Coordinates of C-alpha atoms in Angstrom, one line a residue:
Chain A
M1 CA 280.8 -215.5 -93.3
A2 CA 280.4 -215.1 -89.4
P3 CA 282.1 -211.9 -87.5
P4 CA 285.5 -212.2 -86.1
R5 CA 284.7 -212.8 -82.3
S6 CA 286.3 -209.5 -80.6
F7 CA 283.1 -207.9 -83.0
L8 CA 280.7 -210.5 -81.4
W9 CA 281.6 -209.4 -77.5
T10 CA 282.3 -205.9 -78.0
R11 CA 278.6 -205.9 -79.5
R12 CA 277.2 -207.8 -76.4
I13 CA 278.8 -205.2 -74.0
V14 CA 277.8 -202.4 -75.8
L15 CA 274.1 -203.3 -76.4
T16 CA 273.7 -204.6 -73.1
L17 CA 274.9 -201.4 -71.2
L18 CA 272.4 -199.4 -73.7
A19 CA 269.5 -201.4 -72.9
L20 CA 270.4 -201.2 -69.1
F21 CA 270.5 -197.0 -69.7
A22 CA 266.8 -197.7 -71.7
L23 CA 265.0 -199.5 -69.3
T24 CA 266.5 -198.4 -66.0
P25 CA 263.9 -195.9 -65.4
V26 CA 261.5 -198.6 -66.3
Y27 CA 262.9 -200.6 -63.2
V28 CA 262.5 -198.0 -61.0
M29 CA 259.3 -197.2 -62.3
I30 CA 257.9 -200.6 -61.9
T31 CA 259.6 -201.5 -58.1
S32 CA 258.8 -198.1 -56.9
S33 CA 255.5 -198.3 -57.6
L34 CA 254.9 -201.5 -55.5
K35 CA 257.0 -199.9 -52.4
N36 CA 255.6 -198.2 -49.0
L37 CA 255.8 -194.9 -48.7
Q38 CA 258.6 -195.3 -46.0
D39 CA 260.6 -197.6 -48.4
V40 CA 260.3 -195.2 -51.4
Q41 CA 261.0 -192.4 -48.6
G42 CA 264.1 -193.7 -47.3
A43 CA 267.7 -194.8 -49.1
F44 CA 267.3 -196.1 -52.9
R45 CA 267.2 -199.8 -53.0
W46 CA 267.3 -201.5 -55.8
L47 CA 265.2 -204.4 -54.6
P48 CA 261.9 -203.5 -52.2
D49 CA 261.5 -205.3 -48.9
G50 CA 258.3 -206.0 -49.7
L51 CA 255.4 -205.3 -52.1
T52 CA 252.3 -203.5 -52.2
I53 CA 249.8 -202.9 -54.4
R54 CA 248.2 -199.7 -52.2
P55 CA 249.5 -196.9 -54.5
Y56 CA 248.1 -198.2 -57.2
L57 CA 244.7 -197.9 -55.1
D58 CA 245.8 -194.4 -53.7
I59 CA 246.5 -192.3 -57.3
W60 CA 242.8 -192.5 -57.7
H61 CA 242.1 -190.3 -54.8
T62 CA 244.8 -188.5 -53.8
V63 CA 244.2 -186.7 -57.7
P64 CA 241.3 -187.2 -59.8
L65 CA 243.6 -189.3 -61.9
A66 CA 240.2 -190.8 -63.8
R67 CA 239.3 -187.1 -64.9
Y68 CA 242.4 -186.4 -66.3
F69 CA 242.2 -189.9 -68.6
L70 CA 239.3 -189.1 -69.6
N71 CA 240.5 -185.7 -70.5
S72 CA 243.4 -186.4 -72.4
L73 CA 241.5 -189.5 -73.9
I74 CA 239.1 -187.2 -75.4
V75 CA 241.9 -184.5 -76.6
A76 CA 244.5 -187.0 -77.9
G77 CA 241.9 -189.2 -79.6
C78 CA 240.7 -186.3 -81.2
A79 CA 243.5 -184.3 -82.4
T80 CA 244.3 -187.5 -83.8
V81 CA 240.7 -188.1 -86.0
C82 CA 241.1 -184.7 -86.9
S83 CA 244.2 -183.6 -88.3
V84 CA 244.7 -187.5 -89.8
T85 CA 241.3 -187.1 -91.7
V86 CA 242.6 -183.2 -93.0
A87 CA 245.6 -185.0 -93.7
V88 CA 244.8 -187.6 -95.7
L89 CA 242.7 -185.0 -98.0
A90 CA 245.3 -182.5 -98.4
A91 CA 248.0 -185.0 -98.7
Y92 CA 246.0 -186.6 -101.8
A93 CA 245.6 -183.0 -103.5
V94 CA 249.0 -182.7 -103.4
S95 CA 250.2 -186.0 -104.2
R96 CA 248.1 -186.3 -106.6
Y97 CA 247.6 -182.9 -108.8
S98 CA 249.3 -180.0 -109.6
F99 CA 248.1 -176.9 -108.9
R100 CA 248.4 -173.6 -108.6
G101 CA 250.1 -172.8 -105.1
R102 CA 250.6 -176.6 -104.7
R103 CA 254.8 -175.4 -103.8
F104 CA 253.6 -172.7 -101.6
F105 CA 251.3 -175.1 -99.4
T106 CA 253.8 -177.7 -99.0
V107 CA 256.7 -175.0 -98.1
T108 CA 254.2 -173.1 -95.8
V109 CA 253.0 -176.8 -93.8
L110 CA 256.5 -178.0 -93.8
S111 CA 258.2 -175.0 -92.5
T112 CA 255.9 -174.4 -89.7
Q113 CA 256.7 -177.9 -88.4
M114 CA 259.9 -176.6 -87.5
F115 CA 258.2 -174.1 -85.3
P116 CA 258.4 -174.0 -81.7
G117 CA 255.6 -174.5 -79.3
I118 CA 256.3 -171.3 -77.7
L119 CA 255.7 -169.6 -80.5
F120 CA 252.3 -170.4 -81.1
L121 CA 251.1 -170.6 -77.1
L122 CA 251.7 -167.1 -76.6
P123 CA 249.2 -165.8 -79.7
L124 CA 246.8 -168.5 -79.1
F125 CA 246.1 -168.2 -75.9
L126 CA 245.7 -164.1 -76.3
I127 CA 243.5 -164.9 -79.4
F128 CA 241.7 -167.6 -77.3
V129 CA 241.0 -165.3 -74.3
N130 CA 240.0 -162.5 -76.2
I131 CA 237.6 -164.5 -78.3
G132 CA 236.3 -166.0 -74.7
N133 CA 235.8 -162.1 -73.9
S134 CA 234.0 -160.4 -76.9
T135 CA 232.3 -163.7 -78.2
G136 CA 231.7 -165.8 -74.8
V137 CA 232.8 -169.1 -76.9
A138 CA 234.8 -170.4 -74.1
L139 CA 237.9 -171.5 -75.9
Y140 CA 240.6 -170.7 -73.5
G141 CA 240.4 -173.6 -71.0
S142 CA 238.3 -176.2 -72.8
R143 CA 238.9 -179.6 -74.4
G144 CA 237.8 -177.9 -77.9
G145 CA 240.7 -175.1 -77.6
L146 CA 243.3 -177.6 -76.5
I147 CA 242.5 -180.5 -79.9
L148 CA 243.0 -177.0 -81.7
T149 CA 245.9 -176.0 -80.6
Y150 CA 247.4 -179.3 -80.8
L151 CA 246.3 -179.5 -84.4
T152 CA 249.9 -176.8 -84.5
F153 CA 251.7 -179.9 -84.5
S154 CA 250.1 -183.1 -85.5
L155 CA 248.6 -181.4 -89.0
P156 CA 251.7 -180.8 -90.5
F157 CA 253.5 -183.8 -89.5
A158 CA 251.0 -185.3 -91.3
V159 CA 250.3 -183.8 -94.1
W160 CA 254.4 -184.3 -94.4
M161 CA 254.5 -188.3 -93.9
L162 CA 251.0 -189.2 -95.9
V163 CA 252.3 -187.0 -98.8
G164 CA 255.5 -189.1 -98.7
Y165 CA 253.7 -192.5 -98.5
F166 CA 251.1 -191.3 -101.2
D167 CA 254.1 -190.6 -103.7
S168 CA 255.1 -194.4 -103.2
I169 CA 251.7 -195.9 -104.2
P170 CA 252.0 -195.7 -107.8
R171 CA 250.0 -193.6 -109.3
E172 CA 248.5 -196.3 -111.9
L173 CA 246.4 -198.1 -109.3
D174 CA 244.0 -195.3 -108.8
E175 CA 243.9 -193.9 -112.3
A176 CA 242.6 -197.0 -112.9
A177 CA 240.2 -197.0 -110.4
T178 CA 239.0 -193.9 -112.5
V179 CA 238.7 -195.6 -115.4
D180 CA 237.0 -198.5 -113.9
G181 CA 234.4 -195.7 -113.2
C182 CA 235.4 -194.5 -109.9
G183 CA 235.5 -191.0 -109.1
P184 CA 238.1 -188.9 -107.6
L185 CA 237.1 -189.5 -103.5
G186 CA 236.0 -192.7 -104.9
A187 CA 239.7 -193.8 -106.1
L188 CA 241.1 -191.9 -103.1
W189 CA 238.4 -194.5 -100.7
R190 CA 239.0 -197.5 -102.5
V191 CA 242.2 -197.8 -103.9
V192 CA 244.8 -195.1 -101.9
V193 CA 243.8 -195.3 -98.8
P194 CA 243.5 -198.9 -98.3
A195 CA 247.1 -199.0 -100.2
A196 CA 248.6 -196.6 -97.8
V197 CA 246.8 -198.1 -94.2
P198 CA 250.4 -198.7 -92.7
G199 CA 251.2 -195.2 -93.3
I200 CA 247.9 -193.8 -91.9
V201 CA 248.3 -196.0 -89.1
A202 CA 251.6 -194.6 -88.3
V203 CA 251.0 -191.3 -88.1
S204 CA 247.8 -191.5 -85.8
V205 CA 250.0 -193.5 -83.4
Y206 CA 252.7 -190.5 -83.7
A207 CA 249.7 -188.0 -83.5
F208 CA 247.9 -189.8 -80.5
M209 CA 251.6 -190.2 -78.8
T210 CA 252.2 -186.8 -79.1
A211 CA 249.3 -185.3 -77.9
W212 CA 248.9 -188.0 -75.3
G213 CA 252.6 -186.6 -73.9
E214 CA 252.4 -182.6 -74.4
V215 CA 252.8 -180.4 -71.5
L216 CA 253.2 -176.9 -72.7
F217 CA 249.7 -175.8 -74.0
A218 CA 248.0 -178.3 -72.1
S219 CA 249.5 -176.5 -68.7
V220 CA 248.1 -173.0 -70.1
M221 CA 245.2 -174.2 -72.0
T222 CA 243.3 -176.3 -69.4
D223 CA 241.4 -175.7 -66.4
D224 CA 240.3 -177.6 -63.3
T225 CA 238.2 -179.8 -65.3
T226 CA 239.7 -180.0 -68.7
R227 CA 243.1 -180.6 -67.3
T228 CA 244.9 -183.8 -68.6
L229 CA 247.7 -186.3 -67.4
A230 CA 250.6 -184.2 -68.8
V231 CA 249.5 -181.8 -66.3
G232 CA 248.1 -183.5 -63.1
L233 CA 250.4 -186.0 -62.7
Q234 CA 252.7 -183.1 -61.6
G235 CA 249.4 -182.8 -59.2
Y236 CA 251.6 -186.2 -57.0
A237 CA 254.8 -184.2 -56.8
S238 CA 253.8 -180.5 -56.1
Q239 CA 252.5 -181.3 -52.4
T240 CA 254.4 -180.7 -49.5
D241 CA 254.6 -184.6 -49.4
V242 CA 255.5 -186.3 -52.3
H243 CA 254.2 -189.5 -52.6
W244 CA 256.9 -190.9 -55.0
N245 CA 255.1 -194.7 -54.7
Q246 CA 252.1 -192.9 -55.7
V247 CA 254.0 -190.5 -58.9
M248 CA 255.3 -193.8 -59.7
A249 CA 252.3 -196.7 -60.2
A250 CA 250.2 -193.7 -61.8
S251 CA 253.3 -192.8 -64.4
L252 CA 252.7 -196.6 -65.4
V253 CA 248.9 -196.5 -65.2
V254 CA 249.2 -194.1 -67.9
S255 CA 252.2 -195.3 -69.6
V256 CA 250.8 -198.6 -70.3
P257 CA 247.8 -197.7 -72.9
V258 CA 250.7 -196.0 -75.0
V259 CA 253.5 -197.9 -74.5
A260 CA 251.6 -201.5 -75.2
G261 CA 249.9 -199.6 -78.5
F262 CA 252.9 -198.6 -79.9
L263 CA 254.8 -201.4 -79.5
L264 CA 251.6 -203.7 -81.1
L265 CA 251.8 -201.2 -84.0
Q266 CA 255.4 -200.0 -84.0
R267 CA 256.0 -202.3 -87.7
Y268 CA 253.3 -199.8 -88.9
L269 CA 255.3 -197.0 -87.5
V270 CA 259.0 -198.2 -89.1
A271 CA 257.4 -198.4 -92.6
G272 CA 255.6 -195.3 -92.3
L273 CA 258.5 -193.3 -91.3
T274 CA 260.8 -195.1 -93.4
A275 CA 258.6 -193.8 -96.5
G276 CA 258.1 -190.5 -95.3
A277 CA 261.5 -189.8 -93.6
V278 CA 264.1 -192.6 -95.0
K279 CA 263.6 -192.1 -99.4
Chain B
M1 CA 232.3 -177.2 -118.8
T2 CA 230.6 -178.4 -114.9
A3 CA 232.9 -181.5 -115.6
R4 CA 236.2 -179.4 -116.1
L5 CA 235.7 -176.5 -113.4
R6 CA 235.4 -179.5 -110.9
R7 CA 238.7 -181.1 -112.3
I8 CA 240.1 -177.5 -111.6
G9 CA 238.4 -176.9 -108.5
L10 CA 239.3 -180.4 -107.2
P11 CA 242.4 -180.3 -105.3
Y12 CA 241.7 -176.4 -103.5
L13 CA 238.2 -178.9 -102.5
L14 CA 240.4 -181.5 -100.9
L15 CA 242.7 -178.7 -99.8
L16 CA 240.0 -176.1 -98.4
P17 CA 239.6 -177.8 -94.4
A18 CA 243.4 -178.4 -94.3
L19 CA 244.0 -174.9 -95.8
A20 CA 241.2 -173.3 -93.4
L21 CA 242.7 -174.4 -90.2
E22 CA 246.2 -173.9 -91.2
L23 CA 245.8 -170.5 -91.2
L24 CA 243.6 -170.3 -88.0
I25 CA 246.6 -172.4 -86.3
H26 CA 249.5 -171.3 -87.8
L27 CA 249.4 -167.9 -90.1
V28 CA 246.6 -166.1 -87.6
P29 CA 249.0 -166.8 -84.7
M30 CA 251.9 -165.8 -86.1
A31 CA 250.8 -162.3 -87.4
V32 CA 249.4 -161.5 -84.1
G33 CA 252.9 -163.0 -82.1
V34 CA 255.0 -160.4 -84.5
A35 CA 251.9 -158.0 -83.8
M36 CA 252.2 -159.0 -80.1
S37 CA 255.8 -157.8 -80.6
F38 CA 255.8 -154.1 -81.2
K39 CA 253.2 -153.2 -78.4
E40 CA 253.4 -153.1 -75.1
L41 CA 251.1 -155.7 -73.6
T42 CA 251.7 -156.3 -70.2
Q43 CA 249.3 -158.0 -67.9
F44 CA 246.9 -154.8 -67.9
F45 CA 246.5 -155.9 -71.5
I46 CA 245.5 -159.3 -71.8
R47 CA 241.7 -159.4 -72.1
D48 CA 241.9 -157.2 -74.6
W49 CA 245.2 -156.6 -76.5
N50 CA 244.1 -154.2 -79.2
A51 CA 244.0 -151.9 -76.3
A52 CA 247.5 -152.1 -75.2
P53 CA 249.4 -149.2 -77.1
W54 CA 252.6 -149.5 -79.6
S55 CA 255.3 -149.6 -78.7
G56 CA 258.1 -149.6 -81.8
L57 CA 261.0 -151.5 -81.1
A58 CA 261.2 -151.6 -77.5
N59 CA 260.7 -155.1 -76.4
F60 CA 263.2 -155.9 -79.2
R61 CA 265.7 -153.7 -77.8
I62 CA 265.2 -154.9 -73.8
A63 CA 265.2 -158.5 -75.5
V64 CA 268.8 -157.7 -76.9
D65 CA 270.0 -155.4 -74.4
L66 CA 273.3 -156.7 -72.7
D67 CA 274.0 -154.5 -69.6
A68 CA 270.0 -154.9 -68.3
P69 CA 269.1 -158.8 -66.7
V70 CA 265.9 -159.1 -69.2
G71 CA 268.9 -159.4 -72.1
Q72 CA 272.1 -161.1 -70.5
A73 CA 269.1 -163.8 -68.8
L74 CA 268.3 -164.4 -72.5
L75 CA 272.1 -164.5 -74.0
R76 CA 272.8 -166.7 -71.1
S77 CA 269.7 -169.1 -72.1
F78 CA 270.9 -168.7 -75.6
G79 CA 273.8 -169.9 -74.8
V80 CA 272.9 -173.0 -72.5
T81 CA 270.3 -174.0 -75.3
C82 CA 273.2 -174.0 -78.1
A83 CA 275.4 -175.9 -75.8
F84 CA 273.1 -178.7 -74.4
T85 CA 271.7 -179.2 -78.0
V86 CA 275.2 -179.8 -79.7
L87 CA 275.5 -182.0 -76.9
A88 CA 272.6 -184.0 -77.0
V89 CA 271.8 -184.0 -80.8
G90 CA 275.8 -185.4 -80.6
L91 CA 275.4 -187.8 -78.1
S92 CA 271.9 -189.6 -79.3
W93 CA 273.1 -189.0 -83.1
L94 CA 276.0 -191.7 -81.7
L95 CA 274.4 -193.8 -79.7
G96 CA 271.1 -194.2 -82.0
T97 CA 274.0 -195.0 -84.9
V98 CA 276.2 -197.8 -82.8
A99 CA 272.9 -199.5 -82.2
A100 CA 271.6 -199.1 -85.1
I101 CA 274.7 -200.6 -86.5
L102 CA 275.3 -203.3 -84.2
M103 CA 271.8 -204.6 -84.6
Q104 CA 272.1 -204.8 -88.3
D105 CA 272.8 -208.8 -88.1
R106 CA 270.1 -211.0 -87.2
F107 CA 271.2 -212.7 -83.7
R108 CA 269.2 -214.2 -80.9
G109 CA 267.7 -211.4 -78.6
R110 CA 267.6 -209.1 -81.4
G111 CA 263.6 -208.4 -81.7
L112 CA 263.8 -207.9 -77.5
L113 CA 266.3 -205.6 -77.6
R114 CA 265.0 -203.5 -80.4
T115 CA 261.7 -203.5 -78.2
A116 CA 263.8 -202.4 -75.1
F117 CA 265.2 -199.7 -77.2
L118 CA 262.2 -198.4 -78.2
V119 CA 260.5 -198.0 -74.8
P120 CA 262.1 -194.7 -73.5
Y121 CA 260.4 -193.2 -77.3
A122 CA 256.9 -194.7 -76.6
L123 CA 256.3 -193.6 -73.0
P124 CA 254.3 -190.6 -72.6
V125 CA 257.3 -187.4 -71.8
Y126 CA 255.9 -186.5 -68.3
A127 CA 256.0 -190.0 -66.8
A128 CA 259.2 -191.2 -67.7
V129 CA 260.5 -187.7 -66.8
I130 CA 258.9 -187.6 -63.5
T131 CA 260.4 -191.1 -63.4
W132 CA 264.3 -189.1 -63.6
S133 CA 263.6 -186.6 -61.7
F134 CA 262.8 -189.1 -58.3
M135 CA 266.0 -191.1 -59.8
F136 CA 267.9 -187.8 -59.6
Q137 CA 266.5 -187.0 -55.8
R138 CA 269.7 -186.2 -53.6
D139 CA 268.5 -188.7 -51.0
N140 CA 266.4 -191.3 -52.4
G141 CA 267.2 -190.8 -55.7
M142 CA 268.8 -194.3 -57.7
V143 CA 271.4 -191.6 -59.3
N144 CA 273.0 -191.1 -56.3
H145 CA 272.9 -194.8 -54.5
L146 CA 274.7 -196.0 -57.5
L147 CA 277.0 -193.5 -57.8
H148 CA 277.5 -192.3 -54.4
D149 CA 276.8 -195.7 -52.2
Q150 CA 277.6 -198.4 -54.4
L151 CA 280.6 -197.2 -56.7
G152 CA 282.2 -194.5 -54.4
L153 CA 282.6 -192.2 -57.1
T154 CA 281.3 -188.8 -55.4
A155 CA 282.7 -187.6 -52.1
D156 CA 279.0 -185.9 -51.2
P157 CA 276.4 -187.0 -52.5
P158 CA 275.3 -183.8 -55.3
F159 CA 272.1 -182.7 -56.2
W160 CA 270.9 -182.6 -59.6
L161 CA 268.4 -181.2 -59.8
I162 CA 269.3 -178.0 -58.5
G163 CA 272.9 -175.6 -59.3
D164 CA 274.9 -176.7 -62.4
H165 CA 274.8 -180.4 -62.4
S166 CA 271.0 -180.0 -63.7
F167 CA 272.6 -179.3 -66.9
A168 CA 274.6 -182.7 -66.9
A169 CA 270.6 -184.3 -65.8
L170 CA 268.4 -182.5 -68.7
V171 CA 271.5 -183.9 -71.0
T172 CA 271.3 -187.4 -69.9
V173 CA 267.2 -187.7 -69.8
T174 CA 267.2 -186.0 -73.0
V175 CA 269.8 -188.3 -75.1
W176 CA 268.3 -191.0 -73.4
R177 CA 264.4 -190.0 -74.8
T178 CA 265.8 -189.2 -78.1
F179 CA 268.3 -191.8 -79.0
P180 CA 265.6 -194.5 -79.8
F181 CA 264.1 -192.0 -82.6
A182 CA 267.3 -191.9 -84.1
F183 CA 268.1 -195.5 -83.5
L184 CA 264.6 -196.3 -85.0
I185 CA 265.1 -194.2 -88.4
L186 CA 268.4 -195.4 -89.0
T187 CA 267.2 -198.9 -88.4
A188 CA 264.5 -198.5 -90.7
A189 CA 267.4 -196.5 -93.3
L190 CA 270.2 -199.8 -92.9
Q191 CA 267.3 -202.2 -94.0
N192 CA 267.5 -200.5 -97.7
V193 CA 271.2 -201.6 -97.7
P194 CA 271.5 -204.3 -100.0
R195 CA 273.2 -207.0 -98.3
E196 CA 275.6 -208.5 -101.6
L197 CA 277.4 -204.9 -100.7
Y198 CA 278.7 -206.4 -97.7
E199 CA 279.3 -210.0 -99.0
A200 CA 281.5 -208.5 -102.0
A201 CA 283.3 -206.3 -99.6
A202 CA 283.9 -209.2 -97.4
M203 CA 284.9 -211.1 -100.7
D204 CA 287.7 -208.5 -101.1
G205 CA 289.1 -208.9 -98.1
A206 CA 287.2 -206.3 -96.1
G207 CA 287.1 -206.5 -92.5
I208 CA 284.3 -205.5 -90.4
R209 CA 285.2 -201.5 -89.5
Q210 CA 286.2 -201.3 -93.3
Q211 CA 282.9 -202.5 -94.0
I212 CA 281.1 -200.1 -91.9
R213 CA 283.2 -196.7 -92.8
R214 CA 282.6 -197.9 -96.8
I215 CA 279.8 -199.2 -97.0
T216 CA 277.5 -198.3 -93.9
L217 CA 277.9 -194.7 -93.0
P218 CA 277.6 -193.5 -96.3
S219 CA 274.6 -195.3 -96.8
L220 CA 273.3 -193.5 -93.9
R221 CA 274.3 -189.9 -95.2
P222 CA 271.1 -188.5 -96.8
V223 CA 268.7 -190.1 -94.1
N224 CA 271.3 -188.4 -91.5
Q225 CA 270.9 -185.3 -93.2
V226 CA 267.3 -185.4 -92.5
L227 CA 267.6 -186.7 -89.0
V228 CA 270.5 -184.6 -87.4
L229 CA 267.7 -181.1 -88.6
V230 CA 265.0 -182.7 -86.9
L231 CA 266.9 -183.7 -83.5
F232 CA 268.2 -180.3 -83.8
L233 CA 265.2 -178.3 -83.9
W234 CA 263.6 -181.2 -81.6
T235 CA 266.1 -180.2 -79.3
F236 CA 266.8 -176.9 -79.5
N237 CA 262.6 -176.2 -79.1
D238 CA 262.3 -178.6 -76.2
F239 CA 260.2 -177.7 -73.6
N240 CA 258.3 -181.1 -72.2
T241 CA 262.3 -182.6 -70.5
P242 CA 263.3 -178.7 -68.6
Y243 CA 259.7 -178.2 -67.7
V244 CA 258.7 -181.5 -66.2
L245 CA 262.1 -182.3 -64.7
F246 CA 263.0 -179.5 -63.0
G247 CA 258.8 -177.9 -61.8
R248 CA 258.6 -174.4 -62.0
S249 CA 262.5 -173.3 -60.8
V250 CA 264.7 -174.1 -63.7
P251 CA 267.7 -173.5 -62.8
E252 CA 270.2 -171.4 -64.9
A253 CA 272.5 -174.2 -65.8
A254 CA 269.8 -175.8 -67.2
D255 CA 267.5 -173.3 -68.5
L256 CA 266.4 -173.6 -71.9
I257 CA 265.7 -170.8 -74.4
S258 CA 261.3 -172.0 -74.4
V259 CA 261.4 -172.8 -70.8
H260 CA 262.8 -169.2 -70.7
I261 CA 260.7 -167.3 -72.8
Y262 CA 257.6 -169.0 -71.3
Q263 CA 258.8 -167.7 -67.8
A264 CA 259.2 -164.4 -69.1
S265 CA 255.8 -164.0 -70.4
F266 CA 253.8 -166.2 -67.8
V267 CA 255.7 -165.3 -64.7
T268 CA 256.1 -161.6 -65.1
W269 CA 253.1 -161.6 -67.4
N270 CA 255.0 -158.8 -70.1
F271 CA 253.7 -160.8 -73.2
G272 CA 255.2 -158.0 -75.8
A273 CA 258.6 -159.3 -74.2
G274 CA 258.0 -162.6 -74.4
S275 CA 256.6 -162.1 -78.2
A276 CA 260.0 -160.5 -79.4
M277 CA 262.1 -163.1 -78.1
S278 CA 259.9 -165.7 -79.9
V279 CA 260.1 -163.5 -83.1
L280 CA 264.3 -163.5 -82.1
L281 CA 264.1 -167.4 -81.9
L282 CA 262.1 -167.7 -84.9
L283 CA 264.5 -165.6 -87.3
F284 CA 267.2 -167.8 -85.8
L285 CA 265.8 -170.9 -86.6
L286 CA 264.9 -170.0 -89.9
V287 CA 268.6 -169.0 -90.8
V288 CA 270.2 -171.8 -89.5
T289 CA 267.6 -174.3 -90.7
A290 CA 268.1 -172.5 -94.4
A291 CA 272.2 -172.6 -94.2
Y292 CA 272.4 -176.0 -93.7
L293 CA 269.8 -177.0 -95.8
L294 CA 272.2 -174.9 -98.3
V295 CA 275.5 -177.0 -97.6
T296 CA 273.4 -180.4 -97.3
S297 CA 271.9 -179.7 -100.7
R298 CA 275.1 -178.6 -102.3
R299 CA 276.8 -181.4 -101.2
E300 CA 274.1 -184.1 -102.5
R301 CA 273.7 -182.3 -106.1
G302 CA 277.2 -182.9 -106.5
P303 CA 277.9 -187.1 -107.6
R304 CA 274.6 -188.0 -106.5
K305 CA 271.5 -187.4 -109.9
A306 CA 267.7 -187.5 -110.3
R307 CA 265.8 -190.0 -107.9
G308 CA 262.6 -191.6 -108.2
P309 CA 260.9 -192.8 -110.9
R310 CA 258.9 -189.6 -111.4
G311 CA 262.0 -187.6 -110.9
R312 CA 260.1 -185.7 -108.0
R313 CA 260.9 -186.2 -104.3
P314 CA 259.0 -185.8 -101.7
A315 CA 259.7 -182.6 -100.1
R316 CA 262.1 -182.9 -97.1
V317 CA 261.6 -181.9 -94.1

């Protein structure tokens, strides 16, 4: 049964406006990144007068963007692998076994998820500085230290989502595998993990995206050599003369990998979020 | 015997890495954070915080003393954060719901639109928010070009990143970043609503409005309960958006609590006061969340009963 015309028109108008709202910054980002410096410093124009790719060449010299890129890649990658691996094991235990303290564990993990990052920032900063002073292990300013702080938000989320996802996989599957001679870890590895691939991909994408975009810890816990993109990009803007075309070009360059990855894997993400949150 | 032991010990073994990490990244820092809030932890003691003298409740007294500048600033920041959260969560939820409902049926271009709505969610925060801060520039920004030059809505081109307008700018950027998440979750939830319900309703003569009111919205309710709580926590605790949008000089009108505590700690190097504020923030969040869960679970328990084949439902947020 076709919806009435008035509904169709409302739908067209509302969705067009929303799409404009969603995409205007992307349009500004792309067009401004192709403008000359005079053009971006003058009054805004929707259509650029002339196009240039100079900003894309200059961004690598104005700030050490390549190094920031590498740092972000290492930190976000390690934080993702670490949190997902640990979370798979923990979520399997929570989903498949009943043991003393299970409820306590889940409640703790779930409640830490709601805590603001600022709450952990001060103590972690202090602990890192003090460990560095007393043992010489440089956590403050190191990539390892930053990775550790990123686990504060990626690990609880990964555990929460994966428990939900594992619960939706029938127990009979891994029980059958155990009967066929698999150990519990074998059952996890051969049956549960393959069946949970969409959930694991979703959690990984999410963990990577949040780590890639994290600003708070990155701005406190890094030094010149370990700075990530989140802090590095502000380097263009804090100079007296803001090269907005370069800022936009750099923003676009650092966005492409995650946006492309996200759009490619969005099906998994929707499926994973559905299993974890929508039940 | 060993097999039995292995079977009992196994779940703990599986949990061991997670437990160790939880201890390291959450429990110990929280304990340290609470301890810090009772200490006179100024810049002189950053290198060795054990040496800092105990100060009892002094930090808390400073934080809530409304006659002194610190307490006044904290209260104002708290008020700004509450107003901001209500507005930003409300608008994000509304836009997300509208988009999800309007896109429930198949039509040409739906996949493309969906991708368009997801882009703000996928962009890294700092890249997206820096773009907004460019758009909000007074003289060479897109927003003033549109509102002042093209539509003539404002007499003078306003400043968006300083002064009172910064609140509106912050809400706009936050809604832009958050509504896609609401849209994503609600879209997923709507996929579970059987089409037959709508067909049956249409047969009975229900118009589109009634279908939305009687079928769509009620079926979203359980998801909305989780969604609104998550949006609330994220928005209330947001640091990234104001910090990137305004840089280090955050205007009073947009001084969110996370940034406020950050500035109070790292600009004045008074970690004791900063920790006391963090502890107060945590208590507030705990109370609000507990109250919210209590209210929603009571409402839920009424007509709806056991769910899921195993009777155990994965814990909510």
